[in-house]
Amino acid sequence: MEVIRSNFKDNLNKVYEAIEESDFLAIDGEFSGISDGPSVSALTNGFDTPEERYQKLKKHSMDFLLFQFGLCTFKYDDAEEKYIMKSFNFYIFPKPFNRNSPDVKFVCQSSSIDFLANQGFDFNKVFRNGIPYLNQEEERQLREQYDEKRSQANGAGSLSYLSPSSAKCPVTIPDDQKKFIEKVVEQIEDLLKNEESESLELEPCTGSVSEITYLLKNVFILKERYIVISKVDEEERKRREQQKQAKEQEELNDAVGFSRVVHAIANSGKLVIGHNMLLDVMHTIHQFYCPLPDDLSEFKEVTSCYSFSKLIPFIINNTSLAELEKRLKEVPFSPPKVESAEGFPSYDTASEQLHEAGYDAYITGLCFISMANFLGSFLSPRKNHVSARSKLVEPFFNNENQVCLTVWRNLPMVTSIQIPQNVGIDMVG
């Protein structure tokens, strides 16, 4: 399912439901670039310590933008002995919410853009209709702005001259407008005293005067340069205040945007599978949570509070995603039974759609299922289906090594695993 800004809210509950009911999730990201120096394969190598790899990627990769996020959820149907898959392909772009919103700077790498363009990537969907987002600090600041604005409105006197754009100080009224303001004050006082009058239409006024009268407790309607002030009873005032707060909350949710999906993944406690996933993990934290910590030990502390973990069940010579998927269809592995849920698009692996994030997430999920099921062949009696929650899978969490596939609980940890000695798995060439 393709998800862009215009249909994000309509599909958000479907995303939540798919995450909640799933046995495990698979994700993948597409970026505006990979490294501002050499390619990642040239930048990092097998001799790097985890700290060196982390520092290289942090220094050379975080100015790029994760602008397509693929999510596939997998739920096992015991009766049918197959997985039911729901796929989502999110287009993401940090569109400013208002003039006070962060105006994000990012860079593009020509080779990455050219590569994605050749794969048929639709950049218009990113830049024109990408889903916005805020990280935790940006969300906190926006919430504080709403709370402060509401506090000012509720605490202002009926004839207060506080500006909505000024958090602390009263507005200085220009000399040439003082008579007009005094007249407005008199008119409002007369309105409050006159029980028969319900509203007051002011003369056309400048923007500054509109700002001065903005925080009057009495409700008014601004139409172009005309202000209509209407008396309301306490019940009506509360109702309108509730409507206003509901609208503000909706605006806030819209601004948080795609981060709400990441929060749902993090809070679900489900396993999240990725392919060579360190960049995806780092970008996810950097864009949707907080700036990356200075060193790996701090990064582990940050991520461990969300319980990230990784997995390499098997070692295969060629670990590119396409080759990995092909190899895991062959003996001694077997292709898993997976069908798309009703109302969700299906993928055809015969016509590869690699480097669409949703498709790559789907293939990653297939690979994990094949690997996990292969563990069942060592049991007596043999077990054809091994759940993502199985004790057989747990030994492959939380060890340090290079990764082929990764498993992520809530949010990731920078670790993977070697095969335990007590699991009789041969190296697969």
Short mmCIF file of C-alpha atoms in Angstrom, two decimals:
data_model
loop_
_atom_site.label_atom_id
_atom_site.label_comp_id
_atom_site.label_asym_id
_atom_site.label_seq_id
_atom_site.Cartn_x
_atom_site.Cartn_y
_atom_site.Cartn_z
CA MET A 1 0.00 0.00 0.00
CA GLU A 2 1.42 3.34 -1.04
CA VAL A 3 1.13 5.95 1.71
CA ILE A 4 1.69 9.66 1.04
CA ARG A 5 0.69 12.84 2.86
CA SER A 6 -2.77 13.02 1.28
CA ASN A 7 -3.85 9.55 2.46
CA PHE A 8 -1.68 9.15 5.57
CA LYS A 9 -4.37 9.92 8.16
CA ASP A 10 -6.91 7.71 6.41
CA ASN A 11 -4.55 4.72 6.52
CA LEU A 12 -2.90 5.28 9.90
CA ASN A 13 -5.28 2.98 11.78
CA LYS A 14 -4.59 0.24 9.22
CA VAL A 15 -0.89 0.63 9.96
CA TYR A 16 -1.49 0.47 13.73
CA GLU A 17 -3.68 -2.61 13.34
CA ALA A 18 -1.17 -4.38 11.10
CA ILE A 19 1.66 -3.72 13.57
CA GLU A 20 -0.39 -4.82 16.58
CA GLU A 21 -1.58 -8.13 15.09
CA SER A 22 1.74 -9.10 13.49
CA ASP A 23 4.16 -11.82 14.59
CA PHE A 24 7.09 -9.80 13.25
CA LEU A 25 7.84 -6.78 11.03
CA ALA A 26 10.33 -6.14 8.26
CA ILE A 27 11.58 -2.70 7.25
CA ASP A 28 13.79 -1.05 4.66
CA GLY A 29 14.76 2.52 3.81
CA GLU A 30 15.80 4.44 0.70
CA PHE A 31 18.03 7.49 1.11
CA SER A 32 18.99 10.64 -0.78
CA GLY A 33 22.59 9.42 -0.49
CA ILE A 34 24.72 6.92 1.36
CA SER A 35 28.11 8.51 2.01
CA ASP A 36 29.55 11.96 1.33
CA GLY A 37 32.94 10.34 0.72
CA PRO A 38 33.59 6.83 -0.59
CA SER A 39 30.77 4.34 -0.92
CA VAL A 40 29.80 2.58 2.26
CA SER A 41 31.48 -0.63 1.08
CA ALA A 42 34.70 1.32 0.54
CA LEU A 43 34.24 3.49 3.60
CA THR A 44 33.85 0.55 5.98
CA ASN A 45 35.43 -2.88 5.94
CA GLY A 46 35.50 -6.13 7.85
CA PHE A 47 38.47 -5.00 9.92
CA ASP A 48 36.63 -2.03 11.44
CA THR A 49 35.78 -2.24 15.09
CA PRO A 50 32.10 -1.55 15.87
CA GLU A 51 33.17 1.88 17.17
CA GLU A 52 35.04 2.70 13.93
CA ARG A 53 32.12 1.64 11.77
CA TYR A 54 29.69 3.67 13.84
CA GLN A 55 31.87 6.79 13.70
CA LYS A 56 32.38 6.53 9.93
CA LEU A 57 28.69 6.20 9.20
CA LYS A 58 27.76 8.92 11.68
CA LYS A 59 30.24 11.33 10.11
CA HIS A 60 29.60 10.59 6.44
CA SER A 61 25.96 9.50 6.16
CA MET A 62 23.64 11.42 8.49
CA ASP A 63 23.25 14.55 6.32
CA PHE A 64 21.26 12.49 3.84
CA LEU A 65 17.53 12.01 4.07
CA LEU A 66 15.60 8.78 4.61
CA PHE A 67 12.73 9.59 2.26
CA GLN A 68 11.11 6.22 1.60
CA PHE A 69 10.33 3.76 4.37
CA GLY A 70 9.07 0.26 3.64
CA LEU A 71 7.17 -1.69 6.29
CA CYS A 72 5.84 -5.24 5.91
CA THR A 73 3.97 -6.99 8.68
CA PHE A 74 3.77 -10.79 8.84
CA LYS A 75 1.12 -12.76 10.75
CA TYR A 76 1.09 -16.57 10.76
CA ASP A 77 -2.18 -18.33 9.99
CA ASP A 78 -2.03 -21.67 11.83
CA ALA A 79 -5.07 -23.12 10.08
CA GLU A 80 -3.75 -22.36 6.58
CA GLU A 81 -0.07 -22.87 7.55
CA LYS A 82 0.99 -19.67 5.82
CA TYR A 83 1.94 -16.08 6.58
CA ILE A 84 -0.41 -13.19 5.80
CA MET A 85 1.52 -10.09 4.78
CA LYS A 86 0.55 -6.41 4.78
CA SER A 87 2.91 -4.01 3.02
CA PHE A 88 3.22 -0.24 3.32
CA ASN A 89 5.45 2.03 1.29
CA PHE A 90 5.77 5.47 2.94
CA TYR A 91 7.07 8.57 1.15
CA ILE A 92 8.59 10.94 3.72
CA PHE A 93 9.64 14.58 3.56
CA PRO A 94 10.22 17.15 6.35
CA LYS A 95 7.68 19.72 5.16
CA PRO A 96 7.66 22.72 7.57
CA PHE A 97 4.49 22.76 9.66
CA ASN A 98 4.51 26.54 10.10
CA ARG A 99 6.97 29.42 9.98
CA ASN A 100 8.37 28.36 13.36
CA SER A 101 8.88 24.76 12.28
CA PRO A 102 12.37 23.36 11.59
CA ASP A 103 13.47 24.06 8.03
CA VAL A 104 15.54 20.93 7.50
CA LYS A 105 18.65 21.02 5.35
CA PHE A 106 19.79 17.83 3.70
CA VAL A 107 22.08 16.81 0.87
CA CYS A 108 21.66 14.57 -2.16
CA GLN A 109 24.26 12.32 -3.71
CA SER A 110 24.12 12.40 -7.51
CA SER A 111 24.93 8.70 -7.90
CA SER A 112 22.17 7.70 -5.47
CA ILE A 113 19.59 9.95 -7.12
CA ASP A 114 20.59 8.71 -10.56
CA PHE A 115 20.38 5.10 -9.40
CA LEU A 116 16.92 5.52 -7.89
CA ALA A 117 15.71 7.42 -10.96
CA ASN A 118 16.81 4.51 -13.14
CA GLN A 119 14.83 2.20 -10.86
CA GLY A 120 11.69 4.27 -11.54
CA PHE A 121 11.62 6.08 -8.20
CA ASP A 122 8.99 8.86 -8.18
CA PHE A 123 10.64 11.88 -6.56
CA ASN A 124 7.49 13.99 -6.98
CA LYS A 125 5.79 11.81 -4.38
CA VAL A 126 8.57 12.65 -1.93
CA PHE A 127 8.91 16.38 -2.50
CA ARG A 128 5.28 17.25 -3.29
CA ASN A 129 3.39 14.76 -1.15
CA GLY A 130 5.84 13.31 1.35
CA ILE A 131 4.63 12.72 4.91
CA PRO A 132 6.11 15.24 7.39
CA TYR A 133 7.61 14.31 10.74
CA LEU A 134 9.09 15.76 13.93
CA ASN A 135 11.70 14.28 16.23
CA GLN A 136 11.05 14.14 19.97
CA GLU A 137 12.62 17.51 20.76
CA GLU A 138 10.78 19.25 17.93
CA GLU A 139 7.50 17.70 19.08
CA ARG A 140 8.17 18.82 22.67
CA GLN A 141 8.81 22.40 21.54
CA LEU A 142 5.65 22.48 19.46
CA ARG A 143 3.58 21.17 22.37
CA GLU A 144 5.07 23.88 24.59
CA GLN A 145 4.11 26.53 22.03
CA TYR A 146 0.50 25.31 22.06
CA ASP A 147 0.42 25.14 25.87
CA GLU A 148 1.90 28.63 26.24
CA LYS A 149 -0.50 30.09 23.72
CA ARG A 150 -3.45 28.46 25.49
CA SER A 151 -2.19 29.63 28.87
CA GLN A 152 -1.96 33.21 27.63
CA ALA A 153 -5.47 33.07 26.20
CA ASN A 154 -6.96 31.63 29.37
CA GLY A 155 -5.06 33.98 31.67
CA ALA A 156 -5.59 37.22 29.78
CA GLY A 157 -8.04 39.78 31.12
CA SER A 158 -11.05 40.70 29.07
CA LEU A 159 -9.31 43.81 27.80
CA SER A 160 -5.74 42.54 27.76
CA TYR A 161 -3.36 43.86 25.13
CA LEU A 162 -1.06 40.84 24.96
CA SER A 163 0.19 39.88 21.53
CA PRO A 164 -0.17 36.24 20.38
CA SER A 165 3.33 36.50 18.89
CA SER A 166 4.83 37.72 22.16
CA ALA A 167 5.17 35.21 24.98
CA LYS A 168 6.23 37.65 27.68
CA CYS A 169 5.63 41.34 26.96
CA PRO A 170 2.56 43.52 26.26
CA VAL A 171 2.25 45.14 22.87
CA THR A 172 3.37 48.75 22.54
CA ILE A 173 0.46 50.58 20.93
CA PRO A 174 1.57 53.09 18.27
CA ASP A 175 0.58 56.69 19.03
CA ASP A 176 -1.47 57.02 15.85
CA GLN A 177 -3.64 54.03 16.92
CA LYS A 178 -4.26 54.87 20.56
CA LYS A 179 -7.51 56.75 19.88
CA PHE A 180 -8.79 53.86 17.80
CA ILE A 181 -7.95 51.37 20.55
CA GLU A 182 -9.61 53.51 23.19
CA LYS A 183 -12.73 53.63 21.03
CA VAL A 184 -12.66 49.84 20.61
CA VAL A 185 -12.36 49.38 24.38
CA GLU A 186 -15.37 51.63 24.96
CA GLN A 187 -17.42 49.74 22.37
CA ILE A 188 -16.55 46.39 23.95
CA GLU A 189 -17.42 47.65 27.44
CA ASP A 190 -20.78 48.89 26.13
CA LEU A 191 -21.38 45.48 24.51
CA LEU A 192 -20.72 43.71 27.80
CA LYS A 193 -23.10 46.04 29.67
CA ASN A 194 -25.90 45.89 27.11
CA GLU A 195 -27.88 42.68 27.63
CA GLU A 196 -29.79 43.10 24.37
CA SER A 197 -26.72 43.35 22.13
CA GLU A 198 -25.08 40.06 21.17
CA SER A 199 -22.30 41.14 18.85
CA LEU A 200 -20.16 44.04 17.73
CA GLU A 201 -18.66 44.61 14.29
CA LEU A 202 -15.54 46.76 14.44
CA GLU A 203 -14.36 49.12 11.76
CA PRO A 204 -11.71 47.89 9.31
CA CYS A 205 -8.39 47.80 11.10
CA THR A 206 -4.74 47.04 10.48
CA GLY A 207 -3.03 43.75 11.19
CA SER A 208 -1.39 45.17 14.30
CA VAL A 209 -4.77 46.12 15.77
CA SER A 210 -6.09 42.66 14.96
CA GLU A 211 -3.14 41.27 16.90
CA ILE A 212 -3.85 43.51 19.89
CA THR A 213 -7.47 42.38 20.15
CA TYR A 214 -6.62 38.73 19.46
CA LEU A 215 -6.56 37.58 23.08
CA LEU A 216 -9.84 39.11 24.21
CA LYS A 217 -11.75 36.44 26.12
CA ASN A 218 -14.88 37.22 24.12
CA VAL A 219 -15.09 35.14 20.96
CA PHE A 220 -14.60 37.01 17.73
CA ILE A 221 -14.48 36.12 14.05
CA LEU A 222 -11.90 37.70 11.78
CA LYS A 223 -12.97 38.13 8.16
CA GLU A 224 -10.23 39.77 6.18
CA ARG A 225 -9.79 43.10 8.07
CA TYR A 226 -13.13 42.98 9.89
CA ILE A 227 -13.51 41.75 13.44
CA VAL A 228 -16.85 40.61 14.80
CA ILE A 229 -16.96 40.20 18.58
CA SER A 230 -19.77 38.04 19.93
CA LYS A 231 -20.88 37.41 23.51
CA VAL A 232 -21.13 33.77 24.50
CA ASP A 233 -22.20 32.08 27.71
CA GLU A 234 -19.82 29.92 29.72
CA GLU A 235 -21.10 26.66 28.24
CA GLU A 236 -20.66 27.89 24.69
CA ARG A 237 -17.23 29.28 25.51
CA LYS A 238 -16.12 25.90 26.85
CA ARG A 239 -17.52 24.13 23.80
CA ARG A 240 -15.60 26.42 21.44
CA GLU A 241 -12.48 26.06 23.55
CA GLN A 242 -12.77 22.27 23.30
CA GLN A 243 -13.17 22.54 19.53
CA LYS A 244 -10.12 24.76 19.37
CA GLN A 245 -8.05 22.34 21.46
CA ALA A 246 -9.19 19.40 19.33
CA LYS A 247 -8.13 21.28 16.20
CA GLU A 248 -4.76 22.10 17.77
CA GLN A 249 -4.26 18.44 18.69
CA GLU A 250 -5.08 17.40 15.15
CA GLU A 251 -2.58 19.94 13.81
CA LEU A 252 0.02 18.64 16.23
CA ASN A 253 -0.59 15.04 15.15
CA ASP A 254 -0.29 16.12 11.52
CA ALA A 255 3.05 17.75 12.27
CA VAL A 256 4.38 14.67 14.12
CA GLY A 257 3.33 12.74 11.01
CA PHE A 258 5.38 9.69 10.15
CA SER A 259 7.06 9.65 13.56
CA ARG A 260 3.76 8.25 14.85
CA VAL A 261 4.43 5.09 12.82
CA VAL A 262 7.92 4.78 14.26
CA HIS A 263 6.51 5.26 17.77
CA ALA A 264 3.96 2.49 17.11
CA ILE A 265 6.72 0.13 15.99
CA ALA A 266 8.82 1.00 19.02
CA ASN A 267 5.94 0.54 21.45
CA SER A 268 4.76 -2.74 19.93
CA GLY A 269 7.67 -4.81 21.24
CA LYS A 270 7.61 -6.82 17.99
CA LEU A 271 10.70 -8.13 16.25
CA VAL A 272 11.71 -5.98 13.30
CA ILE A 273 13.81 -7.56 10.58
CA GLY A 274 16.20 -5.61 8.33
CA HIS A 275 18.93 -6.34 5.80
CA ASN A 276 22.34 -4.80 6.59
CA MET A 277 20.32 -2.53 8.77
CA LEU A 278 22.76 -0.31 10.64
CA LEU A 279 22.16 2.70 8.38
CA ASP A 280 18.39 2.25 8.64
CA VAL A 281 18.69 2.15 12.43
CA MET A 282 20.93 5.21 12.64
CA HIS A 283 18.77 7.26 10.27
CA THR A 284 15.60 6.24 12.13
CA ILE A 285 17.00 7.49 15.42
CA HIS A 286 18.56 10.59 13.86
CA GLN A 287 15.43 11.70 11.97
CA PHE A 288 12.58 10.59 14.19
CA TYR A 289 14.00 10.52 17.73
CA CYS A 290 17.12 12.51 18.59
CA PRO A 291 20.64 13.38 17.34
CA LEU A 292 22.96 10.41 17.38
CA PRO A 293 25.19 10.09 20.46
CA ASP A 294 28.88 10.90 20.15
CA ASP A 295 30.19 7.37 20.57
CA LEU A 296 29.05 3.79 20.28
CA SER A 297 28.73 3.14 24.00
CA GLU A 298 26.31 6.07 24.35
CA PHE A 299 24.49 4.92 21.24
CA LYS A 300 24.00 1.49 22.83
CA GLU A 301 22.66 3.12 25.97
CA VAL A 302 20.17 5.17 23.96
CA THR A 303 19.08 2.27 21.81
CA SER A 304 19.04 -0.29 24.60
CA CYS A 305 16.30 1.68 26.31
CA TYR A 306 14.26 0.75 23.26
CA SER A 307 15.80 -2.76 23.14
CA PHE A 308 17.26 -3.04 19.68
CA SER A 309 18.73 -6.36 18.62
CA LYS A 310 20.07 -8.04 15.50
CA LEU A 311 20.28 -11.50 13.94
CA ILE A 312 22.48 -13.53 11.62
CA PRO A 313 21.13 -17.05 11.65
CA PHE A 314 23.27 -18.23 8.74
CA ILE A 315 26.32 -17.13 6.84
CA ILE A 316 26.00 -17.07 3.06
CA ASN A 317 28.70 -15.98 0.64
CA ASN A 318 26.69 -13.42 -1.35
CA THR A 319 24.50 -11.42 1.02
CA SER A 320 22.99 -8.94 -1.43
CA LEU A 321 19.25 -9.02 -0.90
CA ALA A 322 18.37 -10.37 -4.35
CA GLU A 323 20.94 -13.17 -4.17
CA LEU A 324 20.02 -13.95 -0.59
CA GLU A 325 16.38 -14.39 -1.54
CA LYS A 326 17.30 -16.72 -4.42
CA ARG A 327 19.67 -18.79 -2.29
CA LEU A 328 17.08 -19.28 0.42
CA LYS A 329 14.68 -20.89 -2.07
CA GLU A 330 17.21 -23.67 -2.70
CA VAL A 331 18.06 -26.81 -0.74
CA PRO A 332 18.52 -27.10 2.22
CA PHE A 333 16.10 -24.17 2.59
CA SER A 334 12.56 -23.94 1.29
CA PRO A 335 10.52 -20.92 0.16
CA PRO A 336 7.92 -19.83 2.72
CA LYS A 337 4.18 -19.67 2.08
CA VAL A 338 3.19 -16.01 2.16
CA GLU A 339 0.07 -14.28 0.83
CA SER A 340 -0.99 -10.64 0.84
CA ALA A 341 -3.92 -9.70 3.04
CA GLU A 342 -7.15 -8.71 1.34
CA GLY A 343 -6.97 -5.13 0.12
CA PHE A 344 -3.18 -5.05 0.08
CA PRO A 345 -1.01 -5.29 -3.05
CA SER A 346 1.02 -8.42 -3.69
CA TYR A 347 4.62 -8.59 -4.88
CA ASP A 348 5.92 -10.86 -7.63
CA THR A 349 9.51 -11.90 -6.95
CA ALA A 350 9.83 -13.04 -10.56
CA SER A 351 9.68 -9.39 -11.66
CA GLU A 352 12.05 -7.84 -9.16
CA GLN A 353 11.14 -4.44 -7.73
CA LEU A 354 14.35 -4.04 -5.80
CA HIS A 355 15.05 -0.63 -4.26
CA GLU A 356 11.43 0.09 -3.64
CA ALA A 357 11.50 0.13 0.15
CA GLY A 358 8.26 -1.84 0.57
CA TYR A 359 9.43 -4.59 -1.78
CA ASP A 360 12.85 -4.82 -0.13
CA ALA A 361 11.16 -5.10 3.26
CA TYR A 362 9.00 -7.91 1.85
CA ILE A 363 12.02 -9.83 0.54
CA THR A 364 13.79 -9.33 3.86
CA GLY A 365 10.81 -10.87 5.64
CA LEU A 366 10.82 -13.86 3.29
CA CYS A 367 14.51 -14.44 3.97
CA PHE A 368 13.96 -14.37 7.71
CA ILE A 369 11.10 -16.89 7.50
CA SER A 370 13.24 -19.29 5.42
CA MET A 371 16.14 -18.99 7.86
CA ALA A 372 13.97 -19.39 10.95
CA ASN A 373 12.14 -22.40 9.49
CA PHE A 374 15.48 -24.01 8.63
CA LEU A 375 16.25 -24.09 12.35
CA GLY A 376 13.29 -26.43 12.73
CA SER A 377 14.99 -29.06 10.58
CA PHE A 378 17.44 -29.72 13.45
CA LEU A 379 14.69 -30.67 15.87
CA SER A 380 13.44 -34.15 16.48
CA PRO A 381 10.78 -34.45 15.31
CA ARG A 382 11.36 -31.88 12.55
CA LYS A 383 9.37 -28.66 12.81
CA ASN A 384 8.35 -26.96 9.55
CA HIS A 385 7.35 -23.63 11.08
CA VAL A 386 9.49 -21.73 13.57
CA SER A 387 7.85 -18.65 15.03
CA ALA A 388 9.64 -15.31 15.34
CA ARG A 389 9.00 -15.68 19.07
CA SER A 390 10.49 -19.17 19.23
CA LYS A 391 13.22 -20.05 21.72
CA LEU A 392 15.16 -21.32 18.69
CA VAL A 393 15.49 -17.76 17.39
CA GLU A 394 16.36 -16.09 20.70
CA PRO A 395 20.03 -17.29 20.81
CA PHE A 396 20.70 -15.16 17.74
CA PHE A 397 20.03 -11.86 19.49
CA ASN A 398 22.50 -9.38 20.97
CA ASN A 399 26.02 -10.33 19.96
CA GLU A 400 28.51 -8.16 18.10
CA ASN A 401 29.44 -8.95 14.51
CA GLN A 402 28.76 -7.88 10.96
CA VAL A 403 25.17 -8.43 9.92
CA CYS A 404 23.31 -9.95 7.02
CA LEU A 405 19.82 -9.88 8.48
CA THR A 406 18.97 -8.03 11.66
CA VAL A 407 16.23 -8.36 14.22
CA TRP A 408 15.04 -5.25 16.01
CA ARG A 409 12.94 -5.15 19.17
CA ASN A 410 11.22 -1.77 19.40
CA LEU A 411 14.28 0.23 18.30
CA PRO A 412 17.63 -1.21 17.26
CA MET A 413 20.84 -2.17 18.91
CA VAL A 414 24.12 -2.12 17.05
CA THR A 415 24.79 -5.79 17.52
CA SER A 416 24.35 -9.10 15.78
CA ILE A 417 25.31 -12.64 16.56
CA GLN A 418 27.43 -15.64 15.77
CA ILE A 419 25.93 -19.09 15.62
CA PRO A 420 26.03 -20.74 19.05
CA GLN A 421 28.08 -23.91 19.33
CA ASN A 422 25.09 -25.91 20.55
CA VAL A 423 23.13 -25.25 17.37
CA GLY A 424 24.38 -27.64 14.71
CA ILE A 425 24.28 -25.34 11.68
CA ASP A 426 26.96 -25.71 9.02
CA MET A 427 28.33 -22.78 7.05
CA VAL A 428 26.27 -22.51 3.89
CA GLY A 429 28.17 -21.67 0.73
#
